[in-house]
């Protein structure tokens, strides 16, 4: 106690706090970095190589060693070492510098893809993790779940067909549903389609799509399409995207025969004194939250109107099937209506 | 053989599920509602169509209006709180004079007349009985006023509107609007506030509400805040302003508690709780006139007495411990003195002292006995006159005399400020901890809810103490 | 306190007023189990209290009764144990409340299930009613808050409703004890088998799903010939409900 001074006490305190921060701050803390270094073993590298090759093959692109090293975030020598080992184990072979998957390698890659997509689906349906984090978490989980655990997970989720981005999830036996549609920039002006897939890589572009509040399963109509921008209308709102962003949206054309509901809008755009009929709930509203809304009567055909406006602007209360239910704006924007 | 068939059925169901696609649940719910609509069309006729019933929507327009919504809300909740704190004074002192000043001496003389050994009488009467009596005297009146009033508001249907009005504030910190109500309930009693979180049906937001409920100053802590503010804060300003200054100090502590509630809610929702499922929906039920007497009766039985009973169960052993540590000697000093000496250094760093820390440890079961314990220990350690003997908690009628004892124990304005802060930011009482465990069914969240506020309390009082000493 | 209004049934020949004893929480040696289900905010607890003479409190909040309350009454020398299930909007989701309610109706095998509905918001309430009717065929609809409905000018044709649903429908105002005698009489008649229900089964199911359900139902009935709710089990299997799958495996449906 003799040499106590408040200044000294404060300094010690701040040093401890700073130390804890350096060690444990999210993702960049030393503790996490060191832990990650331990995890990125040879297995991880091999699996990532397989996955990359698989993705390149399905998009009909070719990969050689050079591109592979550029894409993957590991030490070059480690990758070369891993590729050597994989060739010996008959997972891959090279054909005039182009790396290719063997039958066995493709099976293995599919299994990794299966776990990745299942886990994204799990995060979307059963947890509250924000969609920005799904991809990264699935990236590390795909190396950890065993085959049996993946099957159990699939059963737990009710054997889903698609992941939350619209990518098909391979079954145990490698069966996969097909995704219909083409990249949005390829659609001519005036065409109508439904968003069937939103690519979550690269992250920068994905974040931009999220920020625009573009949802899976939304119907859209292309208004303008040129080399500088693509403009489309969806759910009563207009969206403008750069072609490079729009290319990450897959859209399935809807045939002329199908009657398209006109003036579809989002519930969040409903004004006081207006009434509307519910068309459905967007695919973006998932899991427990979606079930809740359905149970509360937000189903196709229900009449809805605004019951009470909130003094602070959010949430508003909607009158549905005789009861007043308050929903936040981000929920209301995922419920589609047709105004009367 | 049979198992085989069942496996086949399950396999078949998986195959069929694959065929009919992911929209089964949606389709089924839609079918059920379509059936419901058909049936209703057959048998129900209404004159108003689907309109909400008129009186309800009139009330709603007023209580959620931009101009009147918030004033009405503050008026109602403020009145409830004010009535509780002010209204409880009289019955509390009545109970105190009955249980502490009349029955306690009677018991003591009764024990003397049957020649009960001093240690048994001390243990039972000065320890166990006194703690229980104290908890009843301080806790029962405010709860008996607060809970029925709150329950009447609840039965009428007003409370969901409060949640509706305030939701966007809570939404910003990742919480649910209904937390406004569990928080208000916490001003009465944290354990009751934790039970009240059942109204929040989203797992993440419910956990947030449970863990942060302790930041609502419960009525076991209001008297401490008021007493210390009156003695120390009121004394720094001219006498004409002293009651205003102490009132402001207490309100600031309560408001600081709310600030911590929002801040910690936000931090929790962004870190440890971000994986929990989060949903939102808030039904605004129709107003129903409450059945006055029935509500009062049931809220007394269901809420007040149950919470009181739990508090008594925890307070009794605490009283025993308090008596024991101040009467059992190790070497030539009591356990209490030994512990106080041991914690004095740490207490000093926090701008508190060993007595206060020990009082908060033994008074985990009930915040109500913190001040009596502090007084008893202070008298014991300093050896000044007054008090009722080792291990016998007491409180003085005169605020000045209480202040004198505390000052004799080395208290300064800093000690008082930090005690008020620490009273806000420390672990929940054991009743609340037990309730948290029962509601969450998880050791992990119980530990987080118990430890996190103490750590915050240590950090805050530590920082205040150092800065204070640098400045003054 | 409200003045007690004499119910028409209080004096009628069918209802034996002296045969009723409210047993409060004393529910030993009961003859029948009665489950009480319903949406939140329908006055379910008031009905519970009116039947048992207990004074359980629940606020004007959705989802307040979380813990299961039990009580009992005796009517015509037979004892009934009443179990108050958590108030839910549905049984299809997986929240704790809904699971508790669902499990009791499914595995607790109540002799009668009383479904309390708000007469003012029947359409919304029917969501739960129709789901329960897929699980059990011994049910009665207690159409509560009739006093409010009258004030709000909502008129319900009880006979038609009863015919459409295939179960008895008893209008009540539990707050004022109106209709409770009729409810008790109906409960006893269902329990003793005097009334046999032919409950409504969900109709508006899309073709592809109906086909899948039929295929599964046939298989389930082959395995469990006496099961009353094979169709509902098929629904749950198609949803991938793990609990039901496990229950099938362990034979809890037998």
Short mmCIF file of C-alpha atoms in Angstrom, two decimals, chain B residues 2-3 5-7 9-10 12-14 16-17 19-20 23-25 27-40 42-48 50 52-54 56 151 154-157 159-160 163 178 181 196 198-199 201 206 281-283 285-291 293-295 297-299 302-303, chain C residues 1-2 40-43 46 49 54-64 66-67 89 92-93 118 120-124 126-127 130-131 145 148 152-157 160-161 163-165 174-175 200-206 208-209 212-213 215-216 219-220 223-224 234-235 237-240 245 248-249 254:
data_model
loop_
_atom_site.label_atom_id
_atom_site.label_comp_id
_atom_site.label_asym_id
_atom_site.label_seq_id
_atom_site.Cartn_x
_atom_site.Cartn_y
_atom_site.Cartn_z
CA UNK B 2 -41.50 -54.25 -36.93
CA UNK B 3 -38.60 -51.86 -36.54
CA UNK B 5 -41.32 -51.35 -41.20
CA UNK B 6 -41.01 -48.19 -39.20
CA UNK B 7 -37.64 -47.46 -40.74
CA UNK B 9 -41.99 -45.48 -43.24
CA UNK B 10 -39.40 -42.92 -42.18
CA UNK B 12 -40.52 -43.12 -47.38
CA UNK B 13 -41.32 -39.87 -45.63
CA UNK B 14 -37.83 -38.57 -46.42
CA UNK B 16 -41.69 -37.80 -50.21
CA UNK B 17 -40.39 -34.71 -48.48
CA UNK B 19 -40.46 -34.56 -53.79
CA UNK B 20 -42.87 -32.03 -52.33
CA UNK B 23 -42.61 -25.29 -48.83
CA UNK B 24 -44.57 -27.96 -47.03
CA UNK B 25 -44.92 -26.02 -43.80
CA UNK B 27 -48.61 -24.88 -47.62
CA UNK B 28 -50.00 -26.71 -44.62
CA UNK B 29 -50.52 -23.52 -42.61
CA UNK B 30 -52.19 -21.92 -45.61
CA UNK B 31 -54.51 -24.91 -45.96
CA UNK B 32 -55.52 -24.76 -42.33
CA UNK B 33 -56.28 -21.07 -42.52
CA UNK B 34 -58.19 -21.60 -45.74
CA UNK B 35 -60.35 -24.19 -43.96
CA UNK B 36 -60.80 -21.80 -41.07
CA UNK B 37 -61.97 -19.08 -43.42
CA UNK B 38 -64.50 -21.45 -45.01
CA UNK B 39 -65.90 -22.46 -41.65
CA UNK B 40 -66.14 -18.89 -40.42
CA UNK B 42 -70.53 -20.48 -42.82
CA UNK B 43 -71.23 -19.65 -39.22
CA UNK B 44 -70.13 -16.14 -38.25
CA UNK B 45 -71.74 -12.86 -39.16
CA UNK B 46 -70.34 -9.54 -38.02
CA UNK B 47 -71.73 -6.09 -38.50
CA UNK B 48 -68.45 -4.26 -38.40
CA UNK B 50 -63.07 -6.93 -39.85
CA UNK B 52 -61.16 -3.52 -34.62
CA UNK B 53 -63.72 -2.81 -31.97
CA UNK B 54 -64.22 0.87 -31.53
CA UNK B 56 -60.23 -0.41 -28.07
CA UNK B 151 -50.80 -6.47 -12.17
CA UNK B 154 -51.15 -5.82 -16.92
CA UNK B 155 -54.69 -7.20 -16.71
CA UNK B 156 -56.15 -4.12 -18.28
CA UNK B 157 -53.88 -4.64 -21.28
CA UNK B 159 -48.48 -2.89 -20.71
CA UNK B 160 -48.17 -4.32 -24.23
CA UNK B 163 -43.69 -2.32 -25.13
CA UNK B 178 -41.21 -6.10 -23.75
CA UNK B 181 -41.77 -4.11 -18.74
CA UNK B 196 -41.68 -11.79 -16.01
CA UNK B 198 -41.48 -15.30 -19.85
CA UNK B 199 -43.57 -12.87 -21.85
CA UNK B 201 -40.87 -15.48 -26.61
CA UNK B 206 -35.30 -13.23 -23.33
CA UNK B 281 -43.85 -10.24 -32.68
CA UNK B 282 -45.94 -8.30 -30.29
CA UNK B 283 -49.63 -8.90 -29.98
CA UNK B 285 -54.46 -7.78 -26.96
CA UNK B 286 -57.90 -6.26 -26.49
CA UNK B 287 -58.43 -4.19 -23.36
CA UNK B 288 -60.32 -5.94 -20.62
CA UNK B 289 -61.55 -4.29 -17.44
CA UNK B 290 -59.53 -5.92 -14.65
CA UNK B 291 -61.41 -7.61 -11.85
CA UNK B 293 -60.28 -7.48 -5.93
CA UNK B 294 -59.50 -10.72 -7.61
CA UNK B 295 -56.39 -9.22 -9.20
CA UNK B 297 -55.79 -11.09 -4.16
CA UNK B 298 -54.02 -13.19 -6.76
CA UNK B 299 -51.10 -10.82 -7.22
CA UNK B 302 -48.85 -15.38 -6.63
CA UNK B 303 -46.17 -12.75 -6.73
CA UNK C 1 -67.63 -8.90 -7.50
CA UNK C 2 -70.04 -9.77 -10.25
CA UNK C 40 -53.33 -16.99 -25.55
CA UNK C 41 -55.74 -14.32 -24.41
CA UNK C 42 -58.95 -16.29 -24.81
CA UNK C 43 -59.77 -16.42 -21.13
CA UNK C 46 -60.77 -18.05 -16.39
CA UNK C 49 -60.68 -21.36 -12.59
CA UNK C 54 -59.06 -22.30 -8.19
CA UNK C 55 -57.77 -18.75 -8.48
CA UNK C 56 -54.88 -19.03 -10.85
CA UNK C 57 -53.70 -15.71 -12.11
CA UNK C 58 -52.54 -14.93 -15.61
CA UNK C 59 -52.16 -11.50 -17.05
CA UNK C 60 -53.58 -9.98 -20.18
CA UNK C 61 -50.53 -11.12 -22.11
CA UNK C 62 -50.01 -13.69 -24.76
CA UNK C 63 -47.99 -16.61 -23.46
CA UNK C 64 -48.29 -16.06 -19.76
CA UNK C 66 -45.91 -21.24 -18.97
CA UNK C 67 -46.02 -23.76 -16.20
CA UNK C 89 -51.28 -20.08 -31.52
CA UNK C 92 -46.73 -26.83 -35.68
CA UNK C 93 -43.72 -24.87 -34.54
CA UNK C 118 -62.23 -16.29 -28.45
CA UNK C 120 -64.51 -12.43 -31.38
CA UNK C 121 -61.58 -13.83 -33.30
CA UNK C 122 -62.82 -17.22 -34.33
CA UNK C 123 -60.97 -17.47 -37.62
CA UNK C 124 -57.58 -16.96 -35.98
CA UNK C 126 -59.58 -22.06 -35.62
CA UNK C 127 -55.97 -22.50 -36.71
CA UNK C 130 -58.21 -27.59 -36.58
CA UNK C 131 -54.73 -28.76 -35.65
CA UNK C 145 -66.01 -14.33 -24.35
CA UNK C 148 -67.74 -9.39 -25.59
CA UNK C 152 -69.10 -6.23 -30.62
CA UNK C 153 -72.06 -7.49 -32.63
CA UNK C 154 -70.43 -10.73 -33.65
CA UNK C 155 -73.05 -13.36 -34.24
CA UNK C 156 -72.10 -17.02 -34.30
CA UNK C 157 -74.32 -19.82 -35.50
CA UNK C 160 -73.53 -24.76 -38.00
CA UNK C 161 -70.15 -24.36 -36.41
CA UNK C 163 -71.66 -29.38 -37.60
CA UNK C 164 -68.71 -28.06 -39.61
CA UNK C 165 -66.21 -28.92 -36.92
CA UNK C 174 -66.43 -17.76 -18.11
CA UNK C 175 -65.97 -14.44 -16.33
CA UNK C 200 -63.21 -31.97 -39.21
CA UNK C 201 -60.03 -32.89 -41.03
CA UNK C 202 -58.04 -30.31 -42.95
CA UNK C 203 -59.32 -30.13 -46.53
CA UNK C 204 -57.68 -27.41 -48.60
CA UNK C 205 -54.38 -29.26 -48.96
CA UNK C 206 -52.55 -28.86 -52.29
CA UNK C 208 -49.11 -32.97 -54.44
CA UNK C 209 -49.03 -32.81 -50.66
CA UNK C 212 -47.80 -37.68 -50.31
CA UNK C 213 -49.87 -37.63 -47.12
CA UNK C 215 -49.21 -42.60 -49.37
CA UNK C 216 -47.71 -42.20 -45.93
CA UNK C 219 -48.21 -47.16 -44.56
CA UNK C 220 -48.68 -45.85 -41.03
CA UNK C 223 -48.24 -50.58 -38.99
CA UNK C 224 -50.58 -49.12 -36.35
CA UNK C 234 -47.91 -38.16 -41.73
CA UNK C 235 -47.92 -34.36 -41.62
CA UNK C 237 -43.11 -36.90 -40.75
CA UNK C 238 -43.20 -34.79 -43.87
CA UNK C 239 -42.10 -31.87 -41.77
CA UNK C 240 -39.23 -33.97 -40.43
CA UNK C 245 -39.84 -39.96 -35.61
CA UNK C 248 -42.52 -43.94 -33.80
CA UNK C 249 -39.30 -45.82 -33.25
CA UNK C 254 -49.21 -47.84 -29.14
#
